């Protein structure tokens, strides 16, 4: 199998976009944070359990941003500055949503045909991360990641006392022992494995319905390099030996706090021995076999918002249909 050194990911990593200057030097400036919050040009993204309000505008989708006067009370996180305006996230229940929503929540349709121009709905990253523009996608990924971390780190791991939010939402400090705690990111490798016949390995976990396939992935363990994690995870999950792990790109995946690091790897063995606890089925596909399975509806691929889809399409050499 020929390895093309010039090979690059096809299409953008949709959750790795963003145009905001994170302005980390301003996070510890309490006076600046208060002035920024009071400024009329400041905009706020309200996030609740990983969801926010979005609006259809023509054929585009945009995040609904409000002024600080309109923002509900809640924890504030500085997201950054752009063109002189500050952007914050507030973790709080979302402002009133469209009448008829079930429990105040609806899912943004994958097709804009299902909404009218100006409609405001509740949606999460999986559904609209690929539909938002660069600025709004970056804001929402950032806000969702911070909210998820704060939700699970309210108490000091040393003494159990409730911690306080500081540095514009980027530190939690224990008022008892003064320990500082920072947002956590869990690195995970995700790898497209191909053999010497240039077939691609796809699999599904036991929790997924039949036909929903993706590539292999796993968390990096303490004291382990990314390359070693690729080799270990493939061997553990399907019993295949791989070599030459090659990094292609990364993307945040805040569900709740992963960073997905994408690789290609070459298999030197092809017999599949799935770990029953991790893998329900695993199969090799040629390009023609993959297209045929997608057209027949036998299998579905991860959505375009995922790095898995980008790695599969990079191997294939073009765009594919058949989202989950």
PDB file of C-alpha atoms in Angstrom:
ATOM      1  CA  UNK A   1       0.000   0.000   0.000  1.00  0.00           C
ATOM      2  CA  UNK A   2       1.389   3.366  -0.972  1.00  0.00           C
ATOM      3  CA  UNK A   3       1.391   6.037   1.715  1.00  0.00           C
ATOM      4  CA  UNK A   4       0.979   9.534   0.351  1.00  0.00           C
ATOM      5  CA  UNK A   5       2.987  11.956   2.463  1.00  0.00           C
ATOM      6  CA  UNK A   6       1.052  14.863   0.995  1.00  0.00           C
ATOM      7  CA  UNK A   7      -2.341  13.446   2.045  1.00  0.00           C
ATOM      8  CA  UNK A   8      -4.438  15.957   3.972  1.00  0.00           C
ATOM      9  CA  UNK A   9      -7.869  15.912   5.527  1.00  0.00           C
ATOM     10  CA  UNK A  10     -10.701  16.501   3.087  1.00  0.00           C
ATOM     11  CA  UNK A  11     -12.947  19.332   4.246  1.00  0.00           C
ATOM     12  CA  UNK A  12     -12.836  21.362   7.455  1.00  0.00           C
ATOM     13  CA  UNK A  13     -12.967  19.977  10.975  1.00  0.00           C
ATOM     14  CA  UNK A  14     -16.241  21.659  11.808  1.00  0.00           C
ATOM     15  CA  UNK A  15     -15.770  21.877  15.585  1.00  0.00           C
ATOM     16  CA  UNK A  16     -12.189  23.134  15.247  1.00  0.00           C
ATOM     17  CA  UNK A  17     -13.216  26.499  13.840  1.00  0.00           C
ATOM     18  CA  UNK A  18     -13.337  29.838  15.608  1.00  0.00           C
ATOM     19  CA  UNK A  19     -12.446  33.475  15.068  1.00  0.00           C
ATOM     20  CA  UNK A  20     -12.459  34.856  18.624  1.00  0.00           C
ATOM     21  CA  UNK A  21      -9.242  35.985  20.330  1.00  0.00           C
ATOM     22  CA  UNK A  22      -9.424  34.118  23.646  1.00  0.00           C
ATOM     23  CA  UNK A  23      -7.703  37.069  25.367  1.00  0.00           C
ATOM     24  CA  UNK A  24      -6.233  34.952  28.155  1.00  0.00           C
ATOM     25  CA  UNK A  25      -4.240  37.910  29.519  1.00  0.00           C
ATOM     26  CA  UNK A  26      -7.509  39.639  30.457  1.00  0.00           C
ATOM     27  CA  UNK A  27      -8.998  36.799  32.493  1.00  0.00           C
ATOM     28  CA  UNK A  28      -7.315  37.817  35.752  1.00  0.00           C
ATOM     29  CA  UNK A  29      -8.191  41.504  35.344  1.00  0.00           C
ATOM     30  CA  UNK A  30     -11.343  41.771  37.458  1.00  0.00           C
ATOM     31  CA  UNK A  31     -11.802  45.472  36.669  1.00  0.00           C
ATOM     32  CA  UNK A  32     -11.621  44.836  32.934  1.00  0.00           C
ATOM     33  CA  UNK A  33     -14.085  41.950  33.211  1.00  0.00           C
ATOM     34  CA  UNK A  34     -16.607  44.214  34.950  1.00  0.00           C
ATOM     35  CA  UNK A  35     -16.144  46.969  32.367  1.00  0.00           C
ATOM     36  CA  UNK A  36     -16.523  44.473  29.556  1.00  0.00           C
ATOM     37  CA  UNK A  37     -19.713  43.071  31.104  1.00  0.00           C
ATOM     38  CA  UNK A  38     -21.154  46.581  31.357  1.00  0.00           C
ATOM     39  CA  UNK A  39     -20.280  47.548  27.775  1.00  0.00           C
ATOM     40  CA  UNK A  40     -23.273  47.826  25.413  1.00  0.00           C
ATOM     41  CA  UNK A  41     -21.448  46.040  22.580  1.00  0.00           C
ATOM     42  CA  UNK A  42     -20.746  42.926  24.666  1.00  0.00           C
ATOM     43  CA  UNK A  43     -22.639  39.814  23.596  1.00  0.00           C
ATOM     44  CA  UNK A  44     -23.609  36.743  25.594  1.00  0.00           C
ATOM     45  CA  UNK A  45     -24.203  33.140  24.559  1.00  0.00           C
ATOM     46  CA  UNK A  46     -26.509  31.360  27.022  1.00  0.00           C
ATOM     47  CA  UNK A  47     -25.760  27.653  27.363  1.00  0.00           C
ATOM     48  CA  UNK A  48     -27.739  25.049  29.269  1.00  0.00           C
ATOM     49  CA  UNK A  49     -26.668  21.402  29.479  1.00  0.00           C
ATOM     50  CA  UNK A  50     -24.738  21.710  26.248  1.00  0.00           C
ATOM     51  CA  UNK A  51     -27.513  23.415  24.307  1.00  0.00           C
ATOM     52  CA  UNK A  52     -28.227  26.960  23.214  1.00  0.00           C
ATOM     53  CA  UNK A  53     -30.679  28.949  21.110  1.00  0.00           C
ATOM     54  CA  UNK A  54     -30.071  29.169  17.373  1.00  0.00           C
ATOM     55  CA  UNK A  55     -31.938  31.012  14.653  1.00  0.00           C
ATOM     56  CA  UNK A  56     -32.397  30.394  10.959  1.00  0.00           C
ATOM     57  CA  UNK A  57     -31.505  33.437   8.854  1.00  0.00           C
ATOM     58  CA  UNK A  58     -32.134  32.732   5.194  1.00  0.00           C
ATOM     59  CA  UNK A  59     -30.164  29.582   4.414  1.00  0.00           C
ATOM     60  CA  UNK A  60     -27.806  30.120   7.364  1.00  0.00           C
ATOM     61  CA  UNK A  61     -28.003  29.235  11.043  1.00  0.00           C
ATOM     62  CA  UNK A  62     -26.662  31.572  13.700  1.00  0.00           C
ATOM     63  CA  UNK A  63     -26.367  31.460  17.463  1.00  0.00           C
ATOM     64  CA  UNK A  64     -28.741  33.740  19.349  1.00  0.00           C
ATOM     65  CA  UNK A  65     -26.572  36.206  21.245  1.00  0.00           C
ATOM     66  CA  UNK A  66     -28.016  38.649  23.758  1.00  0.00           C
ATOM     67  CA  UNK A  67     -26.815  41.753  25.569  1.00  0.00           C
ATOM     68  CA  UNK A  68     -25.679  41.507  29.163  1.00  0.00           C
ATOM     69  CA  UNK A  69     -28.878  43.259  30.233  1.00  0.00           C
ATOM     70  CA  UNK A  70     -30.892  40.497  28.552  1.00  0.00           C
ATOM     71  CA  UNK A  71     -28.762  37.639  29.880  1.00  0.00           C
ATOM     72  CA  UNK A  72     -30.189  35.492  32.701  1.00  0.00           C
ATOM     73  CA  UNK A  73     -28.246  35.201  35.961  1.00  0.00           C
ATOM     74  CA  UNK A  74     -25.672  32.429  36.035  1.00  0.00           C
ATOM     75  CA  UNK A  75     -21.973  31.653  35.991  1.00  0.00           C
ATOM     76  CA  UNK A  76     -20.085  33.827  33.512  1.00  0.00           C
ATOM     77  CA  UNK A  77     -17.273  32.611  31.291  1.00  0.00           C
ATOM     78  CA  UNK A  78     -15.167  34.972  29.183  1.00  0.00           C
ATOM     79  CA  UNK A  79     -14.922  33.528  25.675  1.00  0.00           C
ATOM     80  CA  UNK A  80     -12.812  36.303  24.184  1.00  0.00           C
ATOM     81  CA  UNK A  81     -12.801  39.486  22.156  1.00  0.00           C
ATOM     82  CA  UNK A  82     -13.395  40.261  18.498  1.00  0.00           C
ATOM     83  CA  UNK A  83     -13.446  43.649  16.792  1.00  0.00           C
ATOM     84  CA  UNK A  84     -13.427  45.389  20.169  1.00  0.00           C
ATOM     85  CA  UNK A  85     -16.456  43.534  21.526  1.00  0.00           C
ATOM     86  CA  UNK A  86     -16.242  41.033  24.365  1.00  0.00           C
ATOM     87  CA  UNK A  87     -18.063  37.695  24.228  1.00  0.00           C
ATOM     88  CA  UNK A  88     -19.190  35.819  27.324  1.00  0.00           C
ATOM     89  CA  UNK A  89     -21.088  32.616  27.966  1.00  0.00           C
ATOM     90  CA  UNK A  90     -23.590  32.310  30.794  1.00  0.00           C
ATOM     91  CA  UNK A  91     -24.568  28.913  32.145  1.00  0.00           C
ATOM     92  CA  UNK A  92     -28.275  29.245  32.885  1.00  0.00           C
ATOM     93  CA  UNK A  93     -31.708  28.036  31.778  1.00  0.00           C
ATOM     94  CA  UNK A  94     -32.354  29.200  28.239  1.00  0.00           C
ATOM     95  CA  UNK A  95     -34.681  32.138  27.641  1.00  0.00           C
ATOM     96  CA  UNK A  96     -38.216  31.258  26.500  1.00  0.00           C
ATOM     97  CA  UNK A  97     -38.376  28.991  23.490  1.00  0.00           C
ATOM     98  CA  UNK A  98     -40.927  28.483  20.772  1.00  0.00           C
ATOM     99  CA  UNK A  99     -44.449  27.535  21.817  1.00  0.00           C
ATOM    100  CA  UNK A 100     -45.107  23.846  21.573  1.00  0.00           C
ATOM    101  CA  UNK A 101     -41.581  22.725  22.431  1.00  0.00           C
ATOM    102  CA  UNK A 102     -41.529  19.514  24.456  1.00  0.00           C
ATOM    103  CA  UNK A 103     -40.089  20.325  27.896  1.00  0.00           C
ATOM    104  CA  UNK A 104     -38.768  23.565  26.455  1.00  0.00           C
ATOM    105  CA  UNK A 105     -36.448  21.752  24.046  1.00  0.00           C
ATOM    106  CA  UNK A 106     -36.500  20.960  20.363  1.00  0.00           C
ATOM    107  CA  UNK A 107     -33.789  19.651  18.100  1.00  0.00           C
ATOM    108  CA  UNK A 108     -32.602  21.720  15.172  1.00  0.00           C
ATOM    109  CA  UNK A 109     -33.476  19.731  12.060  1.00  0.00           C
ATOM    110  CA  UNK A 110     -30.574  18.620   9.902  1.00  0.00           C
ATOM    111  CA  UNK A 111     -32.481  20.181   6.999  1.00  0.00           C
ATOM    112  CA  UNK A 112     -33.307  23.884   7.124  1.00  0.00           C
ATOM    113  CA  UNK A 113     -36.455  23.140   5.135  1.00  0.00           C
ATOM    114  CA  UNK A 114     -38.143  22.178   8.390  1.00  0.00           C
ATOM    115  CA  UNK A 115     -37.872  25.676   9.861  1.00  0.00           C
ATOM    116  CA  UNK A 116     -39.104  29.081   8.790  1.00  0.00           C
ATOM    117  CA  UNK A 117     -36.816  32.067   8.365  1.00  0.00           C
ATOM    118  CA  UNK A 118     -36.353  33.666  11.788  1.00  0.00           C
ATOM    119  CA  UNK A 119     -37.350  30.562  13.750  1.00  0.00           C
ATOM    120  CA  UNK A 120     -35.520  30.195  17.058  1.00  0.00           C
ATOM    121  CA  UNK A 121     -34.998  26.688  18.401  1.00  0.00           C
ATOM    122  CA  UNK A 122     -32.922  24.911  21.025  1.00  0.00           C
ATOM    123  CA  UNK A 123     -30.058  22.844  19.658  1.00  0.00           C
ATOM    124  CA  UNK A 124     -26.757  21.229  20.563  1.00  0.00           C
ATOM    125  CA  UNK A 125     -23.389  20.969  18.871  1.00  0.00           C
ATOM    126  CA  UNK A 126     -24.031  17.583  17.287  1.00  0.00           C
ATOM    127  CA  UNK A 127     -26.974  19.018  15.356  1.00  0.00           C
ATOM    128  CA  UNK A 128     -25.831  22.513  14.440  1.00  0.00           C
ATOM    129  CA  UNK A 129     -22.057  22.526  14.895  1.00  0.00           C
ATOM    130  CA  UNK A 130     -21.632  22.075  11.162  1.00  0.00           C
ATOM    131  CA  UNK A 131     -24.333  24.598  10.240  1.00  0.00           C
ATOM    132  CA  UNK A 132     -23.045  27.545  12.260  1.00  0.00           C
ATOM    133  CA  UNK A 133     -20.504  30.016  10.908  1.00  0.00           C
ATOM    134  CA  UNK A 134     -16.914  29.986  12.098  1.00  0.00           C
ATOM    135  CA  UNK A 135     -17.406  32.503  14.898  1.00  0.00           C
ATOM    136  CA  UNK A 136     -20.550  30.954  16.333  1.00  0.00           C
ATOM    137  CA  UNK A 137     -19.265  27.383  16.047  1.00  0.00           C
ATOM    138  CA  UNK A 138     -16.148  28.383  17.961  1.00  0.00           C
ATOM    139  CA  UNK A 139     -18.154  30.188  20.622  1.00  0.00           C
ATOM    140  CA  UNK A 140     -20.503  27.263  21.172  1.00  0.00           C
ATOM    141  CA  UNK A 141     -17.746  24.624  21.373  1.00  0.00           C
ATOM    142  CA  UNK A 142     -15.894  26.765  23.906  1.00  0.00           C
ATOM    143  CA  UNK A 143     -18.979  27.503  26.002  1.00  0.00           C
ATOM    144  CA  UNK A 144     -20.179  23.888  26.037  1.00  0.00           C
ATOM    145  CA  UNK A 145     -16.752  22.652  27.112  1.00  0.00           C
ATOM    146  CA  UNK A 146     -16.495  25.166  29.954  1.00  0.00           C
ATOM    147  CA  UNK A 147     -20.034  24.493  31.154  1.00  0.00           C
ATOM    148  CA  UNK A 148     -19.434  20.735  31.206  1.00  0.00           C
ATOM    149  CA  UNK A 149     -16.267  21.128  33.271  1.00  0.00           C
ATOM    150  CA  UNK A 150     -17.793  23.548  35.776  1.00  0.00           C
ATOM    151  CA  UNK A 151     -20.839  21.327  36.241  1.00  0.00           C
ATOM    152  CA  UNK A 152     -18.673  18.434  37.443  1.00  0.00           C
ATOM    153  CA  UNK A 153     -16.021  20.389  39.371  1.00  0.00           C
ATOM    154  CA  UNK A 154     -18.006  22.448  41.854  1.00  0.00           C
ATOM    155  CA  UNK A 155     -16.178  21.024  44.868  1.00  0.00           C
ATOM    156  CA  UNK A 156     -12.539  20.942  45.887  1.00  0.00           C
ATOM    157  CA  UNK A 157     -11.000  17.467  45.377  1.00  0.00           C
ATOM    158  CA  UNK A 158      -8.760  18.069  48.390  1.00  0.00           C
ATOM    159  CA  UNK A 159     -11.211  19.113  51.087  1.00  0.00           C
ATOM    160  CA  UNK A 160     -14.673  18.887  49.514  1.00  0.00           C
ATOM    161  CA  UNK A 161     -15.519  22.589  50.001  1.00  0.00           C
ATOM    162  CA  UNK A 162     -17.434  24.383  47.248  1.00  0.00           C
ATOM    163  CA  UNK A 163     -15.040  26.182  44.928  1.00  0.00           C
ATOM    164  CA  UNK A 164     -15.406  29.687  43.480  1.00  0.00           C
ATOM    165  CA  UNK A 165     -15.232  30.701  39.827  1.00  0.00           C
ATOM    166  CA  UNK A 166     -12.399  33.062  38.944  1.00  0.00           C
ATOM    167  CA  UNK A 167     -10.388  34.208  35.914  1.00  0.00           C
ATOM    168  CA  UNK A 168     -13.434  34.649  33.724  1.00  0.00           C
ATOM    169  CA  UNK A 169     -14.500  31.044  34.260  1.00  0.00           C
ATOM    170  CA  UNK A 170     -11.086  29.476  33.620  1.00  0.00           C
ATOM    171  CA  UNK A 171     -10.155  28.645  37.218  1.00  0.00           C
ATOM    172  CA  UNK A 172     -12.033  27.347  40.234  1.00  0.00           C
ATOM    173  CA  UNK A 173     -10.422  28.243  43.554  1.00  0.00           C
ATOM    174  CA  UNK A 174     -11.028  26.629  46.933  1.00  0.00           C
ATOM    175  CA  UNK A 175     -11.584  29.327  49.583  1.00  0.00           C
ATOM    176  CA  UNK A 176     -10.371  26.944  52.317  1.00  0.00           C
ATOM    177  CA  UNK A 177      -7.015  25.677  51.052  1.00  0.00           C
ATOM    178  CA  UNK A 178      -6.515  28.154  48.144  1.00  0.00           C
ATOM    179  CA  UNK A 179      -5.941  25.319  45.669  1.00  0.00           C
ATOM    180  CA  UNK A 180      -6.573  26.192  42.029  1.00  0.00           C
ATOM    181  CA  UNK A 181      -8.323  23.877  39.581  1.00  0.00           C
ATOM    182  CA  UNK A 182      -8.288  24.315  35.821  1.00  0.00           C
ATOM    183  CA  UNK A 183     -10.587  23.085  33.030  1.00  0.00           C
ATOM    184  CA  UNK A 184      -9.788  19.513  32.106  1.00  0.00           C
ATOM    185  CA  UNK A 185      -9.310  18.142  28.602  1.00  0.00           C
ATOM    186  CA  UNK A 186      -9.107  14.386  27.988  1.00  0.00           C
ATOM    187  CA  UNK A 187      -6.991  13.459  24.930  1.00  0.00           C
ATOM    188  CA  UNK A 188      -8.367  10.616  22.816  1.00  0.00           C
ATOM    189  CA  UNK A 189      -6.898   9.089  19.686  1.00  0.00           C
ATOM    190  CA  UNK A 190      -9.203   8.235  16.802  1.00  0.00           C
ATOM    191  CA  UNK A 191      -7.716   6.272  13.955  1.00  0.00           C
ATOM    192  CA  UNK A 192      -8.570   5.105  10.496  1.00  0.00           C
ATOM    193  CA  UNK A 193      -6.909   1.707  10.069  1.00  0.00           C
ATOM    194  CA  UNK A 194      -6.248   0.457   6.547  1.00  0.00           C
ATOM    195  CA  UNK A 195      -4.564  -2.707   5.341  1.00  0.00           C
ATOM    196  CA  UNK A 196      -2.123  -3.369   2.483  1.00  0.00           C
ATOM    197  CA  UNK A 197      -5.079  -3.717   0.105  1.00  0.00           C
ATOM    198  CA  UNK A 198      -6.124  -0.191   1.161  1.00  0.00           C
ATOM    199  CA  UNK A 199      -9.301  -1.422   2.831  1.00  0.00           C
ATOM    200  CA  UNK A 200     -10.732   0.624   5.705  1.00  0.00           C
ATOM    201  CA  UNK A 201     -11.680  -0.895   9.075  1.00  0.00           C
ATOM    202  CA  UNK A 202     -15.041   0.169  10.497  1.00  0.00           C
ATOM    203  CA  UNK A 203     -16.700  -1.008  13.697  1.00  0.00           C
ATOM    204  CA  UNK A 204     -19.508  -0.280  16.134  1.00  0.00           C
ATOM    205  CA  UNK A 205     -19.851  -0.406  19.874  1.00  0.00           C
ATOM    206  CA  UNK A 206     -22.402  -2.635  21.631  1.00  0.00           C
ATOM    207  CA  UNK A 207     -24.430   0.437  22.616  1.00  0.00           C
ATOM    208  CA  UNK A 208     -24.965   1.458  18.975  1.00  0.00           C
ATOM    209  CA  UNK A 209     -27.773   0.148  16.773  1.00  0.00           C
ATOM    210  CA  UNK A 210     -26.928  -2.183  13.896  1.00  0.00           C
ATOM    211  CA  UNK A 211     -25.583  -0.425  10.849  1.00  0.00           C
ATOM    212  CA  UNK A 212     -24.073   2.518  12.721  1.00  0.00           C
ATOM    213  CA  UNK A 213     -20.364   2.199  12.038  1.00  0.00           C
ATOM    214  CA  UNK A 214     -17.341   4.369  12.687  1.00  0.00           C
ATOM    215  CA  UNK A 215     -13.591   4.090  13.102  1.00  0.00           C
ATOM    216  CA  UNK A 216     -11.798   3.041  16.272  1.00  0.00           C
ATOM    217  CA  UNK A 217     -10.999   5.444  19.112  1.00  0.00           C
ATOM    218  CA  UNK A 218      -9.849   5.431  22.702  1.00  0.00           C
ATOM    219  CA  UNK A 219      -8.462   7.573  25.498  1.00  0.00           C
ATOM    220  CA  UNK A 220      -4.758   8.136  25.998  1.00  0.00           C
ATOM    221  CA  UNK A 221      -3.528   6.559  29.217  1.00  0.00           C
ATOM    222  CA  UNK A 222      -1.144   8.178  31.747  1.00  0.00           C
ATOM    223  CA  UNK A 223       2.482   8.047  30.663  1.00  0.00           C
ATOM    224  CA  UNK A 224       1.550   7.087  27.094  1.00  0.00           C
ATOM    225  CA  UNK A 225       2.365   8.788  23.803  1.00  0.00           C
ATOM    226  CA  UNK A 226      -0.326   9.342  21.201  1.00  0.00           C
ATOM    227  CA  UNK A 227       1.322   6.895  18.815  1.00  0.00           C
ATOM    228  CA  UNK A 228       1.490   4.178  21.452  1.00  0.00           C
ATOM    229  CA  UNK A 229      -2.163   4.798  22.283  1.00  0.00           C
ATOM    230  CA  UNK A 230      -3.111   4.208  18.623  1.00  0.00           C
ATOM    231  CA  UNK A 231      -1.282   0.872  18.533  1.00  0.00           C
ATOM    232  CA  UNK A 232      -2.614  -0.253  21.914  1.00  0.00           C
ATOM    233  CA  UNK A 233      -6.250   0.681  21.310  1.00  0.00           C
ATOM    234  CA  UNK A 234      -6.458  -1.094  17.936  1.00  0.00           C
ATOM    235  CA  UNK A 235      -4.892  -4.242  19.396  1.00  0.00           C
ATOM    236  CA  UNK A 236      -7.204  -4.180  22.421  1.00  0.00           C
ATOM    237  CA  UNK A 237     -10.405  -3.500  20.501  1.00  0.00           C
ATOM    238  CA  UNK A 238     -10.059  -5.734  17.423  1.00  0.00           C
ATOM    239  CA  UNK A 239      -6.828  -7.718  17.824  1.00  0.00           C
ATOM    240  CA  UNK A 240      -5.139  -6.074  14.832  1.00  0.00           C
ATOM    241  CA  UNK A 241      -1.487  -5.010  14.825  1.00  0.00           C
ATOM    242  CA  UNK A 242      -0.860  -1.564  13.326  1.00  0.00           C
ATOM    243  CA  UNK A 243       2.280   0.402  12.520  1.00  0.00           C
ATOM    244  CA  UNK A 244       3.169   3.856  11.208  1.00  0.00           C
ATOM    245  CA  UNK A 245       0.570   5.940  13.067  1.00  0.00           C
ATOM    246  CA  UNK A 246       0.396   9.242  11.199  1.00  0.00           C
ATOM    247  CA  UNK A 247      -1.237  12.330  12.687  1.00  0.00           C
ATOM    248  CA  UNK A 248      -3.687  14.243  10.467  1.00  0.00           C
ATOM    249  CA  UNK A 249      -5.512  16.719  12.711  1.00  0.00           C
ATOM    250  CA  UNK A 250      -7.416  17.362  15.932  1.00  0.00           C
ATOM    251  CA  UNK A 251     -10.813  18.603  16.993  1.00  0.00           C
ATOM    252  CA  UNK A 252     -12.430  19.382  20.349  1.00  0.00           C
ATOM    253  CA  UNK A 253     -15.285  17.040  21.236  1.00  0.00           C
ATOM    254  CA  UNK A 254     -16.846  18.493  24.405  1.00  0.00           C
ATOM    255  CA  UNK A 255     -19.057  15.520  25.248  1.00  0.00           C
ATOM    256  CA  UNK A 256     -18.052  16.217  27.914  1.00  0.00           C
ATOM    257  CA  UNK A 257     -14.364  17.230  27.509  1.00  0.00           C
ATOM    258  CA  UNK A 258     -12.458  15.240  24.903  1.00  0.00           C
ATOM    259  CA  UNK A 259      -9.877  16.372  22.392  1.00  0.00           C
ATOM    260  CA  UNK A 260      -9.918  13.994  19.430  1.00  0.00           C
ATOM    261  CA  UNK A 261      -6.534  13.468  17.780  1.00  0.00           C
ATOM    262  CA  UNK A 262      -6.923  11.928  14.342  1.00  0.00           C
ATOM    263  CA  UNK A 263      -4.518   9.361  12.868  1.00  0.00           C
ATOM    264  CA  UNK A 264      -4.094   6.996   9.959  1.00  0.00           C
ATOM    265  CA  UNK A 265      -2.408   3.674  10.745  1.00  0.00           C
ATOM    266  CA  UNK A 266      -1.361   0.694   8.613  1.00  0.00           C
ATOM    267  CA  UNK A 267      -2.458  -2.789   9.615  1.00  0.00           C
ATOM    268  CA  UNK A 268       0.092  -5.603   9.376  1.00  0.00           C
ATOM    269  CA  UNK A 269      -2.515  -8.213  10.384  1.00  0.00           C
ATOM    270  CA  UNK A 270      -6.129  -8.388   9.255  1.00  0.00           C
ATOM    271  CA  UNK A 271      -7.812 -11.111  11.310  1.00  0.00           C
ATOM    272  CA  UNK A 272     -10.421  -9.423  13.498  1.00  0.00           C
ATOM    273  CA  UNK A 273     -10.876 -10.510  17.106  1.00  0.00           C
ATOM    274  CA  UNK A 274     -13.258  -7.921  18.612  1.00  0.00           C
ATOM    275  CA  UNK A 275     -13.323  -7.303  22.341  1.00  0.00           C
ATOM    276  CA  UNK A 276     -16.960  -8.106  23.147  1.00  0.00           C
ATOM    277  CA  UNK A 277     -17.170  -5.400  25.789  1.00  0.00           C
ATOM    278  CA  UNK A 278     -15.948  -2.720  23.373  1.00  0.00           C
ATOM    279  CA  UNK A 279     -16.905  -3.867  19.883  1.00  0.00           C
ATOM    280  CA  UNK A 280     -20.123  -5.493  18.644  1.00  0.00           C
ATOM    281  CA  UNK A 281     -18.887  -5.919  15.069  1.00  0.00           C
ATOM    282  CA  UNK A 282     -15.910  -4.925  12.934  1.00  0.00           C
ATOM    283  CA  UNK A 283     -15.492  -5.190   9.160  1.00  0.00           C
ATOM    284  CA  UNK A 284     -13.033  -4.355   6.424  1.00  0.00           C
ATOM    285  CA  UNK A 285     -14.374  -2.320   3.479  1.00  0.00           C
ATOM    286  CA  UNK A 286     -12.978  -1.548   0.082  1.00  0.00           C
ATOM    287  CA  UNK A 287     -14.137   1.740  -1.401  1.00  0.00           C
ATOM    288  CA  UNK A 288     -16.644  -0.002  -3.667  1.00  0.00           C
ATOM    289  CA  UNK A 289     -17.951  -2.111  -0.787  1.00  0.00           C
ATOM    290  CA  UNK A 290     -18.402   0.963   1.383  1.00  0.00           C
ATOM    291  CA  UNK A 291     -20.308   2.858  -1.297  1.00  0.00           C
ATOM    292  CA  UNK A 292     -22.519  -0.149  -1.946  1.00  0.00           C
ATOM    293  CA  UNK A 293     -23.313  -0.582   1.755  1.00  0.00           C
ATOM    294  CA  UNK A 294     -24.149   3.102   2.079  1.00  0.00           C
ATOM    295  CA  UNK A 295     -26.406   3.117  -0.976  1.00  0.00           C
ATOM    296  CA  UNK A 296     -28.304   0.052   0.224  1.00  0.00           C
ATOM    297  CA  UNK A 297     -28.778   1.559   3.680  1.00  0.00           C
ATOM    298  CA  UNK A 298     -26.949  -1.369   5.265  1.00  0.00           C
ATOM    299  CA  UNK A 299     -24.634   0.989   7.148  1.00  0.00           C
ATOM    300  CA  UNK A 300     -24.511   4.635   8.180  1.00  0.00           C
ATOM    301  CA  UNK A 301     -21.480   6.833   8.799  1.00  0.00           C
ATOM    302  CA  UNK A 302     -20.781   9.397  11.539  1.00  0.00           C
ATOM    303  CA  UNK A 303     -22.065  12.910  10.810  1.00  0.00           C
ATOM    304  CA  UNK A 304     -19.948  15.532   9.072  1.00  0.00           C
ATOM    305  CA  UNK A 305     -19.422  17.347  12.368  1.00  0.00           C
ATOM    306  CA  UNK A 306     -17.178  14.492  13.584  1.00  0.00           C
ATOM    307  CA  UNK A 307     -13.486  13.990  12.863  1.00  0.00           C
ATOM    308  CA  UNK A 308     -14.315  10.331  12.190  1.00  0.00           C
ATOM    309  CA  UNK A 309     -16.251  11.329   9.072  1.00  0.00           C
ATOM    310  CA  UNK A 310     -13.358  13.501   7.878  1.00  0.00           C
ATOM    311  CA  UNK A 311     -10.876  10.650   8.273  1.00  0.00           C
ATOM    312  CA  UNK A 312     -13.147   8.212   6.413  1.00  0.00           C
ATOM    313  CA  UNK A 313     -13.696  10.661   3.553  1.00  0.00           C
ATOM    314  CA  UNK A 314      -9.976  11.415   3.385  1.00  0.00           C
ATOM    315  CA  UNK A 315      -9.279   7.697   2.926  1.00  0.00           C
ATOM    316  CA  UNK A 316     -12.110   7.429   0.392  1.00  0.00           C
ATOM    317  CA  UNK A 317     -10.941  10.498  -1.535  1.00  0.00           C
ATOM    318  CA  UNK A 318     -14.188  12.476  -1.528  1.00  0.00           C
ATOM    319  CA  UNK A 319     -17.459  13.159   0.198  1.00  0.00           C
ATOM    320  CA  UNK A 320     -19.793  10.352   1.199  1.00  0.00           C
ATOM    321  CA  UNK A 321     -23.483  10.246   2.113  1.00  0.00           C
ATOM    322  CA  UNK A 322     -25.222   8.332   4.853  1.00  0.00           C
ATOM    323  CA  UNK A 323     -25.161  10.186   8.174  1.00  0.00           C
ATOM    324  CA  UNK A 324     -26.327   8.619  11.417  1.00  0.00           C
TER     325      UNK A 324
END
